[in-house]
PDB file of C-alpha atoms and ligand atoms in Angstrom:
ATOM      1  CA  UNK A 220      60.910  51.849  19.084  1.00 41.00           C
ATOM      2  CA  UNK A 221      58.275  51.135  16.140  1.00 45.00           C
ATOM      3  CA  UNK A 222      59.804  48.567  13.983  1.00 43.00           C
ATOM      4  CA  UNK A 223      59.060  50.122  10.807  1.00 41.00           C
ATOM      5  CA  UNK A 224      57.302  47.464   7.938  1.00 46.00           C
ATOM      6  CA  UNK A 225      59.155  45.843   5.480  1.00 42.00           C
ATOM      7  CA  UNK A 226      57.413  48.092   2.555  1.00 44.00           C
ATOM      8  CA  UNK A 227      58.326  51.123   4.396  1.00 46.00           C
ATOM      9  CA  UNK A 228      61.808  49.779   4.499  1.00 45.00           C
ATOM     10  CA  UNK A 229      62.373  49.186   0.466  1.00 56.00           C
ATOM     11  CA  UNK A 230      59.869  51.671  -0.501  1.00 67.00           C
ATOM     12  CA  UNK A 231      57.100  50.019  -0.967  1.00 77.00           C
ATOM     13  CA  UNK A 232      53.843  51.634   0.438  1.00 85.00           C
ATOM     14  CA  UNK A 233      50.456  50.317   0.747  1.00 88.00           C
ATOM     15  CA  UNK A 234      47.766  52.663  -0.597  1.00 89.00           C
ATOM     16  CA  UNK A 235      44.594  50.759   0.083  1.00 91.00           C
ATOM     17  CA  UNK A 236      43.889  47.223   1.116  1.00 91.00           C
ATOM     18  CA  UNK A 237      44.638  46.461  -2.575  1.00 94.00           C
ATOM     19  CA  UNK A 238      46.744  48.962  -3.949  1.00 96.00           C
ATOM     20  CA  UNK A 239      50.568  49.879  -3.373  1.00 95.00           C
ATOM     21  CA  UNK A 240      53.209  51.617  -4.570  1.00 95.00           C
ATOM     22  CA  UNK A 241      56.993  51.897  -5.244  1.00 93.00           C
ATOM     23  CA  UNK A 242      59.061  55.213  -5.992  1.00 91.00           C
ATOM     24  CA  UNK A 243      61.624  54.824  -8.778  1.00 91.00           C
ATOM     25  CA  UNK A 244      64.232  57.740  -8.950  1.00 88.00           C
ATOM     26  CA  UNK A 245      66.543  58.106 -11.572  1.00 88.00           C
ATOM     27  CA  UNK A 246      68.382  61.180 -13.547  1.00 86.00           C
ATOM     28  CA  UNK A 247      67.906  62.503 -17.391  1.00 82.00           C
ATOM     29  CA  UNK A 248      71.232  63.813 -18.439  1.00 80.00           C
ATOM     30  CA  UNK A 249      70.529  68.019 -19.014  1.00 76.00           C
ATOM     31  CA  UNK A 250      74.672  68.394 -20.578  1.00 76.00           C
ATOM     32  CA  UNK A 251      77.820  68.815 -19.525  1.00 79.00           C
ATOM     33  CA  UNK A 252      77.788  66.854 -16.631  1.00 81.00           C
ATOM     34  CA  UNK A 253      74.364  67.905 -15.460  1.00 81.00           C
ATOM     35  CA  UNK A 254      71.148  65.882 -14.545  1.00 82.00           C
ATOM     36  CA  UNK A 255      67.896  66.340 -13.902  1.00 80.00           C
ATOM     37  CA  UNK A 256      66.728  64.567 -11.068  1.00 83.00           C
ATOM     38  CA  UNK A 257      63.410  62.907 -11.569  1.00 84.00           C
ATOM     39  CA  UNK A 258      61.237  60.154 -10.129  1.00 88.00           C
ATOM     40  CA  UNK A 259      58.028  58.099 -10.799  1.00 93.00           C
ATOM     41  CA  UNK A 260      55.749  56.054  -9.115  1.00 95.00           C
ATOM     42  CA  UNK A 261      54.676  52.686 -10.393  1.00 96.00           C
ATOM     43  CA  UNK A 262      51.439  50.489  -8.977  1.00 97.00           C
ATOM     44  CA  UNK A 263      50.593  47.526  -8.316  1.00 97.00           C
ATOM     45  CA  UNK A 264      46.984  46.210  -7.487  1.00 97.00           C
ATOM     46  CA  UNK A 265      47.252  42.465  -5.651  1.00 96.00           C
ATOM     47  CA  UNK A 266      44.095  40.373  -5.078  1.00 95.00           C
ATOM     48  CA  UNK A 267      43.550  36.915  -6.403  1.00 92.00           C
ATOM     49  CA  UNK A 268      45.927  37.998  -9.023  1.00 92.00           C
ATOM     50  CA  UNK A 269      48.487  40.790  -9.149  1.00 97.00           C
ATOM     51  CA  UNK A 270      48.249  43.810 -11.344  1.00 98.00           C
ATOM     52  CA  UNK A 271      51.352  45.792 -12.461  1.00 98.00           C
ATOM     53  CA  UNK A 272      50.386  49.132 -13.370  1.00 98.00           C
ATOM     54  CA  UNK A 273      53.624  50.853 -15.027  1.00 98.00           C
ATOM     55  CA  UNK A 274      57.341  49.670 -15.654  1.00 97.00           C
ATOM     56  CA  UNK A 275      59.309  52.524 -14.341  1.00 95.00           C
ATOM     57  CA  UNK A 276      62.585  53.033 -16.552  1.00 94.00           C
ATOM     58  CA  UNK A 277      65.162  50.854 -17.124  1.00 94.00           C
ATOM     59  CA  UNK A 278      66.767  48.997 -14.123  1.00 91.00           C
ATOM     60  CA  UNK A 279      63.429  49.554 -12.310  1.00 91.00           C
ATOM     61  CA  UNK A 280      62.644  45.908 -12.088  1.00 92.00           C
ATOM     62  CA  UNK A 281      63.878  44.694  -8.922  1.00 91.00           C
ATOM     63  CA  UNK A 282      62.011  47.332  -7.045  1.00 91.00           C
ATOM     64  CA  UNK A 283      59.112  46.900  -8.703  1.00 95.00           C
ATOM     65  CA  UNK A 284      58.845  42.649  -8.109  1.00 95.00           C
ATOM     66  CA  UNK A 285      60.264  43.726  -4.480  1.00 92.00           C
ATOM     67  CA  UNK A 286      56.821  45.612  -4.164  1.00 92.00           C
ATOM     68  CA  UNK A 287      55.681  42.497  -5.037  1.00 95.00           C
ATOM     69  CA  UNK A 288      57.539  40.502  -2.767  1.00 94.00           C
ATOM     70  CA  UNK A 289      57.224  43.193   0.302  1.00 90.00           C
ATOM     71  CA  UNK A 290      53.418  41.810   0.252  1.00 91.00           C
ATOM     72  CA  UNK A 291      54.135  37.945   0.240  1.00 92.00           C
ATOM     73  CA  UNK A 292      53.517  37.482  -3.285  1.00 95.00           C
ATOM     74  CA  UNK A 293      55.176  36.098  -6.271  1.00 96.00           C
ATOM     75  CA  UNK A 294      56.736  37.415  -9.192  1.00 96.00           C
ATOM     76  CA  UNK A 295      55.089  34.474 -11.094  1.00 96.00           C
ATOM     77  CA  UNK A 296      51.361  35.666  -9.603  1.00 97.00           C
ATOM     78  CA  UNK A 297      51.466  39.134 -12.009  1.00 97.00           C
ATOM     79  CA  UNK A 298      49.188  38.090 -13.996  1.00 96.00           C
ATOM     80  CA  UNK A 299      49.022  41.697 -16.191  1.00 97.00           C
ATOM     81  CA  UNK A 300      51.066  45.057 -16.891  1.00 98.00           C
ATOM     82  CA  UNK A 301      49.010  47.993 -17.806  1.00 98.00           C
ATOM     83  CA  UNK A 302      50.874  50.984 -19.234  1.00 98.00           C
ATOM     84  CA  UNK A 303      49.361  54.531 -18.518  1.00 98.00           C
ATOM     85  CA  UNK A 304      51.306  55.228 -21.920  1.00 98.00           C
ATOM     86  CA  UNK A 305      54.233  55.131 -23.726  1.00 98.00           C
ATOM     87  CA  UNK A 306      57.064  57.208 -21.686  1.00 96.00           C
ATOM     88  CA  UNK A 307      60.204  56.125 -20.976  1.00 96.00           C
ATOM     89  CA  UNK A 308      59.641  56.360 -17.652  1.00 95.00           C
ATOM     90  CA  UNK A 309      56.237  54.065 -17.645  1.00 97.00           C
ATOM     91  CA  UNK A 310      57.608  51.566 -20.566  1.00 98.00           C
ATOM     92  CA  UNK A 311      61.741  51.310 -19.419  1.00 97.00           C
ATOM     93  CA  UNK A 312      61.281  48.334 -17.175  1.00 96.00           C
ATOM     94  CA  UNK A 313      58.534  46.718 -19.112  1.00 98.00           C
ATOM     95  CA  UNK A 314      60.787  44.143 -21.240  1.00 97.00           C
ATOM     96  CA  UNK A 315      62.331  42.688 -18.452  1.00 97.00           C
ATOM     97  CA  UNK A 316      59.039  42.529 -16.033  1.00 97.00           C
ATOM     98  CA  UNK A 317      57.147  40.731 -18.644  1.00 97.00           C
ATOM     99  CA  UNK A 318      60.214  38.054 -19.184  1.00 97.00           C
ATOM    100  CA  UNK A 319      60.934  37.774 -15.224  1.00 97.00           C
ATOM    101  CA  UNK A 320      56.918  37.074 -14.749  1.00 97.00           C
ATOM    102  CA  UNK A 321      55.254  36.196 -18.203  1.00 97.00           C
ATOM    103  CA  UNK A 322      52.824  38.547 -17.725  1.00 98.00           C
ATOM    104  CA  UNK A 323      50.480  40.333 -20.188  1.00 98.00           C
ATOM    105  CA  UNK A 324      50.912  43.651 -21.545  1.00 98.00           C
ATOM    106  CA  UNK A 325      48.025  45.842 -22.420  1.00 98.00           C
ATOM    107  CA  UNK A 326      48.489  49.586 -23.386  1.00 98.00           C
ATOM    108  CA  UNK A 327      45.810  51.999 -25.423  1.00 98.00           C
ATOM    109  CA  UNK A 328      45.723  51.511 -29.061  1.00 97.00           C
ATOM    110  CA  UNK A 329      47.375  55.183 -29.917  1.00 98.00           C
ATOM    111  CA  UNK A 330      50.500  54.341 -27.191  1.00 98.00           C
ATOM    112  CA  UNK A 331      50.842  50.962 -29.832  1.00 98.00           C
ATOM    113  CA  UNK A 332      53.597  52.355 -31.939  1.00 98.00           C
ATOM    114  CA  UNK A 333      56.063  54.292 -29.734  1.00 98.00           C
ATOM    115  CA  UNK A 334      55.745  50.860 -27.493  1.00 98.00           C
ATOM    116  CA  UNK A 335      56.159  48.149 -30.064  1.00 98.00           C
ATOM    117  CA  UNK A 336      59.176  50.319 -31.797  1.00 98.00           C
ATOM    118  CA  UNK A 337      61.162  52.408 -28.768  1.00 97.00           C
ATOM    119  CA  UNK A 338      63.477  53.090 -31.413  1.00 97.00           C
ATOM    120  CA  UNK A 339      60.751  54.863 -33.330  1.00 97.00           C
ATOM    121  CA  UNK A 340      59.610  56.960 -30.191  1.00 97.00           C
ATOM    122  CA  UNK A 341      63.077  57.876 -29.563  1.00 95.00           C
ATOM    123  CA  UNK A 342      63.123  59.533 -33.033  1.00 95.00           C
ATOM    124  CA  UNK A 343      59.748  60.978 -32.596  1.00 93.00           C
ATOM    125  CA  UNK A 344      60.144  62.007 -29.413  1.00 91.00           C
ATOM    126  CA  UNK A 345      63.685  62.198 -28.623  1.00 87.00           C
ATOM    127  CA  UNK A 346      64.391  63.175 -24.970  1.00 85.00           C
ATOM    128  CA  UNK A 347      67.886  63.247 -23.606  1.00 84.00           C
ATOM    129  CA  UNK A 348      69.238  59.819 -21.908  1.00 87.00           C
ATOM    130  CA  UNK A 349      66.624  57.695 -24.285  1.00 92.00           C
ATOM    131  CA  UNK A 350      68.389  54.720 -24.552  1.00 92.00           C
ATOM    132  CA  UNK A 351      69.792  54.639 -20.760  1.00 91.00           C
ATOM    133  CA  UNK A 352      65.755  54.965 -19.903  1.00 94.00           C
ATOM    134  CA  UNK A 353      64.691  52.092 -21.737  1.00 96.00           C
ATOM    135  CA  UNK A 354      65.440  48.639 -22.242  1.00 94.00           C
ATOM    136  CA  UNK A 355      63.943  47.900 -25.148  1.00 95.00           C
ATOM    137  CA  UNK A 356      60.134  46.911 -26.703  1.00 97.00           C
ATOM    138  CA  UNK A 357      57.459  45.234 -25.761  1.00 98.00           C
ATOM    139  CA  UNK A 358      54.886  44.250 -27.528  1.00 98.00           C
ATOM    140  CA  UNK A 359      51.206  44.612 -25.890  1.00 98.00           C
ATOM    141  CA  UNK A 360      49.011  41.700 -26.125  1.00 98.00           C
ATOM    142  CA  UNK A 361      45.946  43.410 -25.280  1.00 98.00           C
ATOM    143  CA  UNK A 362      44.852  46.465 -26.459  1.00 98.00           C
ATOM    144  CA  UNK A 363      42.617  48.721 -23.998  1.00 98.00           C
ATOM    145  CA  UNK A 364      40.029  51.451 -24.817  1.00 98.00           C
ATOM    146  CA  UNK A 365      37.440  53.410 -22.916  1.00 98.00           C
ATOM    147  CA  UNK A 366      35.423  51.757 -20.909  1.00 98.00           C
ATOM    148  CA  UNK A 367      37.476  48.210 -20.604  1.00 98.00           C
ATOM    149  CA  UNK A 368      37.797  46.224 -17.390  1.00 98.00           C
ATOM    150  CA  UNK A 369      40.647  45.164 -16.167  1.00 97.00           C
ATOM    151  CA  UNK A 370      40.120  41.646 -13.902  1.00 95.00           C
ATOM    152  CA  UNK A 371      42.116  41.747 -10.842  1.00 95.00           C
ATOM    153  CA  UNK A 372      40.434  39.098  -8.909  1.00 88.00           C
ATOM    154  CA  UNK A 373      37.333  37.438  -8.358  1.00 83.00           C
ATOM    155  CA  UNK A 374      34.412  39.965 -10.064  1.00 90.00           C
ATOM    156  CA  UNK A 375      36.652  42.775  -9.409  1.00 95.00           C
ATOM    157  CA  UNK A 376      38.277  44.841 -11.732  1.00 96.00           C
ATOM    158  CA  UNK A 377      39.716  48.173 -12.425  1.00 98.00           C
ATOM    159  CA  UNK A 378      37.998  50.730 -15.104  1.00 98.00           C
ATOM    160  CA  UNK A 379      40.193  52.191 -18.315  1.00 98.00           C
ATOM    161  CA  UNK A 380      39.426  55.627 -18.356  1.00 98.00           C
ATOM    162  CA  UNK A 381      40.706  57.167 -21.738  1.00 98.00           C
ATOM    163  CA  UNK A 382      42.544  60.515 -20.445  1.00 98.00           C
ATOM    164  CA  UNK A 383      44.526  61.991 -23.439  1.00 98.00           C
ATOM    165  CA  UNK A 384      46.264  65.222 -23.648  1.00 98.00           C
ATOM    166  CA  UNK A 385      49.878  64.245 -22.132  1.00 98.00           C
ATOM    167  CA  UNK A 386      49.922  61.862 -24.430  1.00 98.00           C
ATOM    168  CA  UNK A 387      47.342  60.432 -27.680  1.00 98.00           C
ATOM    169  CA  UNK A 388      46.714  57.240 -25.556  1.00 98.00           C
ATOM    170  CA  UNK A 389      47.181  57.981 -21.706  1.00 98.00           C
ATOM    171  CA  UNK A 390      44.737  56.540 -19.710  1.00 98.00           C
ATOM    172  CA  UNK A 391      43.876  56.569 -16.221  1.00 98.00           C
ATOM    173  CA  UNK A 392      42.697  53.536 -14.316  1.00 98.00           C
ATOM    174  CA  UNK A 393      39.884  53.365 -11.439  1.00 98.00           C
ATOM    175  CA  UNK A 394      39.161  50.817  -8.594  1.00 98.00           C
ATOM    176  CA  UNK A 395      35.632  51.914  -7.813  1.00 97.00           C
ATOM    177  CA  UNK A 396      35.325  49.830  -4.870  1.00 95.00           C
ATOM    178  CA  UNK A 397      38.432  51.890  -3.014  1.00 96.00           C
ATOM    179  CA  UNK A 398      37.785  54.716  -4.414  1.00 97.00           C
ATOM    180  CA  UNK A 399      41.137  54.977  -5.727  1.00 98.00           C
ATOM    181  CA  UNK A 400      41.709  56.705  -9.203  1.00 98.00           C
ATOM    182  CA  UNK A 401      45.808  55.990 -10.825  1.00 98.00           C
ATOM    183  CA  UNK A 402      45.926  59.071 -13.705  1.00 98.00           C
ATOM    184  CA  UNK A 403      49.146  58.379 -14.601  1.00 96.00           C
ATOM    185  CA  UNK A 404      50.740  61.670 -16.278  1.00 97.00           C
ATOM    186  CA  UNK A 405      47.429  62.895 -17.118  1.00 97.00           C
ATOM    187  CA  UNK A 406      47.455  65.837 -14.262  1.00 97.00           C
ATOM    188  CA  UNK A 407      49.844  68.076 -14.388  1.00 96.00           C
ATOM    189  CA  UNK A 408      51.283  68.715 -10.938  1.00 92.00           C
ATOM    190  CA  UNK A 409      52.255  72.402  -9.667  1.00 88.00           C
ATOM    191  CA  UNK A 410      55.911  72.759  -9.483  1.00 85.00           C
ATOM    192  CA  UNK A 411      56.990  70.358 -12.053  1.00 86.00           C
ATOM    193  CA  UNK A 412      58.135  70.574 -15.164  1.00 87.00           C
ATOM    194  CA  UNK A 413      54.780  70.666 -17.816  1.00 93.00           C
ATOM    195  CA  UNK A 414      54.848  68.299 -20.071  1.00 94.00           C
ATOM    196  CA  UNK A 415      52.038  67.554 -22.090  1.00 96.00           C
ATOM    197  CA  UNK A 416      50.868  67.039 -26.490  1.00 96.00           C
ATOM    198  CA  UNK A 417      47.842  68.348 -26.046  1.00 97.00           C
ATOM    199  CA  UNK A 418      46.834  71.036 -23.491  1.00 97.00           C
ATOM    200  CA  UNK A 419      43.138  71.147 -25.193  1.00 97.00           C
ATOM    201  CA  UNK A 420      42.910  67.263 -24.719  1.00 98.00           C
ATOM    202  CA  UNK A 421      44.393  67.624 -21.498  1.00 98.00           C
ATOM    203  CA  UNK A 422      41.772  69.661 -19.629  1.00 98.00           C
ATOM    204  CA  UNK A 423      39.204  68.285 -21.136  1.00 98.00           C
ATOM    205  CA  UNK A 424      40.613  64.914 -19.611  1.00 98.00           C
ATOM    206  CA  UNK A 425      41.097  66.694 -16.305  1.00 98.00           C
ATOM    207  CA  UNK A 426      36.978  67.669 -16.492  1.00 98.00           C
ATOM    208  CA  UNK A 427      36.330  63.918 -17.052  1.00 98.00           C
ATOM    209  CA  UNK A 428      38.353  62.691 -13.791  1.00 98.00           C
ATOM    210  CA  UNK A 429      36.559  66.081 -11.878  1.00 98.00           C
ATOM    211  CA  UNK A 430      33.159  64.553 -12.733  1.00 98.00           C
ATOM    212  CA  UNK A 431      34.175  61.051 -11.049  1.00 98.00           C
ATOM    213  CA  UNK A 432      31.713  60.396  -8.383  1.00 97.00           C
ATOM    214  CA  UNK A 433      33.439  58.261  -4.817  1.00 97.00           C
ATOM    215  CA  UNK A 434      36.822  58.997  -5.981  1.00 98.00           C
ATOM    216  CA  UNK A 435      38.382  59.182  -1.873  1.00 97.00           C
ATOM    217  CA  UNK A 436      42.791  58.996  -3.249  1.00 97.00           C
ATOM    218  CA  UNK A 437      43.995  60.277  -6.478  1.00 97.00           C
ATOM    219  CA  UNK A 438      47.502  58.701  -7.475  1.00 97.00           C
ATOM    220  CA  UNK A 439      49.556  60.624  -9.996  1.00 96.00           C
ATOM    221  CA  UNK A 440      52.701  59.065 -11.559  1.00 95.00           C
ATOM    222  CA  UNK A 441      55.254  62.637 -10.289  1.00 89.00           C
ATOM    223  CA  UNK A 442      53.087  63.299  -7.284  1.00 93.00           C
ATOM    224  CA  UNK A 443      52.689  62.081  -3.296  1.00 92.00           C
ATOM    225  CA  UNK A 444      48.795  60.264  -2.492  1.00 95.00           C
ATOM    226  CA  UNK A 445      46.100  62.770  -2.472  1.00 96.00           C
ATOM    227  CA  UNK A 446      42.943  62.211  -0.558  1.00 95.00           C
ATOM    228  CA  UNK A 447      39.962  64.072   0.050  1.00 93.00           C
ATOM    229  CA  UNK A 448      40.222  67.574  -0.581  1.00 94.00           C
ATOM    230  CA  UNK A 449      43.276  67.453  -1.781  1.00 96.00           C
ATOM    231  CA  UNK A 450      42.295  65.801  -5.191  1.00 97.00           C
ATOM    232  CA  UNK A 451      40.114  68.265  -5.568  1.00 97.00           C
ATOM    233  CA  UNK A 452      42.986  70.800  -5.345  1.00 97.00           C
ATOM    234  CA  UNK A 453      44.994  69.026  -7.148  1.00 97.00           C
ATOM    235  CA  UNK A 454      42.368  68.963 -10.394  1.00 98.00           C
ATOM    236  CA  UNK A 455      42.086  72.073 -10.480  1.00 98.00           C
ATOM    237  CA  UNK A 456      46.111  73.011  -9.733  1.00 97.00           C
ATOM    238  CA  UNK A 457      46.484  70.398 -13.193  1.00 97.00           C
ATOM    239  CA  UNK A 458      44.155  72.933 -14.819  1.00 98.00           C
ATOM    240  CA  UNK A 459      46.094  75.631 -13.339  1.00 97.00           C
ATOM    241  CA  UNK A 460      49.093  74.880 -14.904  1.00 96.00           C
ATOM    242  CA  UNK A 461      47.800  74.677 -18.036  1.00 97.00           C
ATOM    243  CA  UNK A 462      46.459  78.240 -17.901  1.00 97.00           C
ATOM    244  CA  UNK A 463      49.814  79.248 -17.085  1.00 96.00           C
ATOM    245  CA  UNK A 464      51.788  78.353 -19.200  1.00 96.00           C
ATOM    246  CA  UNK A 465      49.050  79.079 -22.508  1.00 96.00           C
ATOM    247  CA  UNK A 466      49.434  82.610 -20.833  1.00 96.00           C
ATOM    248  CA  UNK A 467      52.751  82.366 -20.860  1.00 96.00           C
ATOM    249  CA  UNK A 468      52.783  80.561 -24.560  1.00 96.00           C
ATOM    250  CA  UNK A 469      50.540  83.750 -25.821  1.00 95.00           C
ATOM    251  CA  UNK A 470      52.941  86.722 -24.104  1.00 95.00           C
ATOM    252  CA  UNK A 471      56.001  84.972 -25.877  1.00 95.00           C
ATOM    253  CA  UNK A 472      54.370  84.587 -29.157  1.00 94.00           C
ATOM    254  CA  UNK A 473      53.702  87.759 -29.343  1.00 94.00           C
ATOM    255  CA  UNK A 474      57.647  88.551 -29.682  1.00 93.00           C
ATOM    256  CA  UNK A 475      57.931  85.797 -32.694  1.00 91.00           C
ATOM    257  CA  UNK A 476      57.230  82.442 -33.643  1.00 90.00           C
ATOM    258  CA  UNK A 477      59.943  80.748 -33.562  1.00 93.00           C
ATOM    259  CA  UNK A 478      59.757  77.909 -31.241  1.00 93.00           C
ATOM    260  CA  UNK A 479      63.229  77.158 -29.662  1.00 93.00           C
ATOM    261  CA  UNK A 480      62.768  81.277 -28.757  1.00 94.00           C
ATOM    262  CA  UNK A 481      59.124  80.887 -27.667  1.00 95.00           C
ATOM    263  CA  UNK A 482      59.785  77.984 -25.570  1.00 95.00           C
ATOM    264  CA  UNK A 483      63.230  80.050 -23.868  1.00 95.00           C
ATOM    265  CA  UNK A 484      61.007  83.316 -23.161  1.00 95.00           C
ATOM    266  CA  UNK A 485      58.119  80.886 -21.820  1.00 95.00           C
ATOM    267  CA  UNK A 486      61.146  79.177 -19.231  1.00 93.00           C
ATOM    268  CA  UNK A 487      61.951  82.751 -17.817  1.00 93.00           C
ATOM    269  CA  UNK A 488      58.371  84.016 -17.476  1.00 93.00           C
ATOM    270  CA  UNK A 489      57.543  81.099 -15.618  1.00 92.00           C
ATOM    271  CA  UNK A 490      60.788  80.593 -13.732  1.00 91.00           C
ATOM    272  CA  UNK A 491      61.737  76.831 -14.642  1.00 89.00           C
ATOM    273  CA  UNK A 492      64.741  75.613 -14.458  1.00 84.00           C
ATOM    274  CA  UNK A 493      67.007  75.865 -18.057  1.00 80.00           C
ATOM    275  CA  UNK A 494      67.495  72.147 -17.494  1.00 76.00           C
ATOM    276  CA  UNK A 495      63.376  72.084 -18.546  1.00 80.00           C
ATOM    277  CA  UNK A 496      64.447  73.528 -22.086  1.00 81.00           C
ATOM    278  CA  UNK A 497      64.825  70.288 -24.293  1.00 77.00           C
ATOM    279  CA  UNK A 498      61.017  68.431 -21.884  1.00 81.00           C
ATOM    280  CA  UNK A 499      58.776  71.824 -21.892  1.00 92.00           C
ATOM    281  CA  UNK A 500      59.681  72.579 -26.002  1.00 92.00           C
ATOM    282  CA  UNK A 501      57.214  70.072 -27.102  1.00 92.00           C
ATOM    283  CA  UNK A 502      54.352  71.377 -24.341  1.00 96.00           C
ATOM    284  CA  UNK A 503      54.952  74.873 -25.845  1.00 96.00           C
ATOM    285  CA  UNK A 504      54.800  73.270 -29.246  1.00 94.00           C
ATOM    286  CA  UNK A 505      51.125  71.833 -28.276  1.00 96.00           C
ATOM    287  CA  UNK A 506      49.864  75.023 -26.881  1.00 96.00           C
ATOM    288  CA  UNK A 507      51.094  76.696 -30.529  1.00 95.00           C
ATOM    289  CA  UNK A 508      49.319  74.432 -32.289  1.00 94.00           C
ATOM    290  CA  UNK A 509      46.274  74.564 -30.028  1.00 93.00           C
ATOM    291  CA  UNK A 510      46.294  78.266 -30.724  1.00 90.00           C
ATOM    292  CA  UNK A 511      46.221  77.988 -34.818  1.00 82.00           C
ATOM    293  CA  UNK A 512      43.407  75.804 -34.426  1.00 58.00           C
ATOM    294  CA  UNK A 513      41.482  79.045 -33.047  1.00 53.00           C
ATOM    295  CA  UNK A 514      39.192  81.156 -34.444  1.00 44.00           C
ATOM    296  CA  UNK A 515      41.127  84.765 -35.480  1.00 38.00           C
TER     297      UNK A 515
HETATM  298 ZN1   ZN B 200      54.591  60.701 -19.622  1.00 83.17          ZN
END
């Protein structure tokens, strides 16, 4: 019988010599009794120091600083948290990581707001089950852009690549020495739910991370590892997506404006679940506003 390894057993799995990985699950409430069931995967980068790279949702903490744990580490050795951006689902856990571990937090400069006020995000951008996703603020102490470093040991260091389009300030991160790229939300991933500001922003971003040379496993927030290949597939299936559903955006359109009736039309053509409804308005909303910045 294989004895299976301890971060198998919680959850935890090891990516690379330097990067691993936990799975947090949890539910947004879709009425009357309904959920959607959702997950996302959070990172962690350990070398002389350790490197939290997302907060999962609220609650998420013990399984996150049990990935840390799972490799013989401390909670106290985190010496940063990086947020890909401002989601509930990235930022929940955040709060209580950086009290359990004193750790930094460093987030893009256009993720500052919806971070530093949650409140104000869940006005801006209220999705169902808000306040059960997310424990409160945080605010960042370092503030990343394009082409920063990010020390996680020694002269090693992982590279800020500014990805928007899912968001103003997503960014993904790269470990050039592995090879392995973290994009966060930036890709869109074939059978889920779209959800993006920006689909102009967003495959331009997915160009960017197409043109990254030695790039051998791409590691998307919703998705399982992809390596060789299969990043390549899954670029271009982000890209995909996108085409889609502006297809699907244009047909609808065509019937009237209105959004709420757009974004109902644009569920059925592309066969998504009605639970989608209150996520995928705000992607159609994008790819309407995307379209009035044409040319007639
Ligand atoms: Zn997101």
């Amino acid at each position: 019988m294989t004895v299976p390894k301890l971060w198998e057993v919680r959850g935890t799995k090891n990516i690379s010599d330097s990067v691993y990985s936990a799975r947090i699950p949890f539910r947004i409430p879709a009425g009357e009794g309904r959920f959607m069931e959702r997950f996302v995967n959070t990172f962690m980068t350990v070398d002389r120091g350790v490197c939290l790279i997302d907060a999962g949702v609220a609650g998420s903490t013990g399984s996150i600083l049990g990935m840390v744990r799972d490799t013989g580490r401390e909670p106290g050795e985190v010496s940063a948290l990086v947020l890909t951006h401002s989601h509930p689902d990235h930022i929940g856990g955040a709060r209580a990581i950086q009290k359990a571990t004193d750790c930094i937090v460093a987030a893009h400069q256009a993720e500052r707001a919806w971070i530093e006020d949650t409140a104000l995000q869940a006005r801006e951008r209220p999705i169902p089950g808000f306040s059960t996703l997310v424990e409160g603020p945080v605010q960042i102490d370092r503030l990343l852009a394009d082409g920063d470093r990010i020390q996680i040991g020694g002269d090693r260091s992982l590279g800020v690549i500014h990805t928007p389009g899912h968001s103003p300030g997503s960014i993904s991160l790269f470990l050039e020495d592995e090879g392995v790229l973290i994009s966060g939300d930036a890709l869109p991933v074939k059978g889920a739910i779209p959800v993006y500001d920006d689909p102009v922003a967003s495959v331009r971003s997915i160009e960017r991370l197409e043109g990254l040379a030695g790039v051998k496993i791409l590691l998307s927030s919703w998705d399982s590892p992809k390596k060789g290949e299969e990043i390549k597939m899954a670029l271009a299936n982000g890209k995909e997506v996108i085409r889609a559903l502006q297809a699907a955006v244009a047909k609808a359109v065509r019937k009237g404006p209105d959004l709420s009736d757009v974004t109902r039309r644009v569920v059925e053509t592309l066969e998504l679940p009605e639970t989608a409804l209150p996520v995928i308005s705000r992607t159609v909303a994008g790819h309407l506003r995307a379209m009035d910045r044409r040319p007639p």
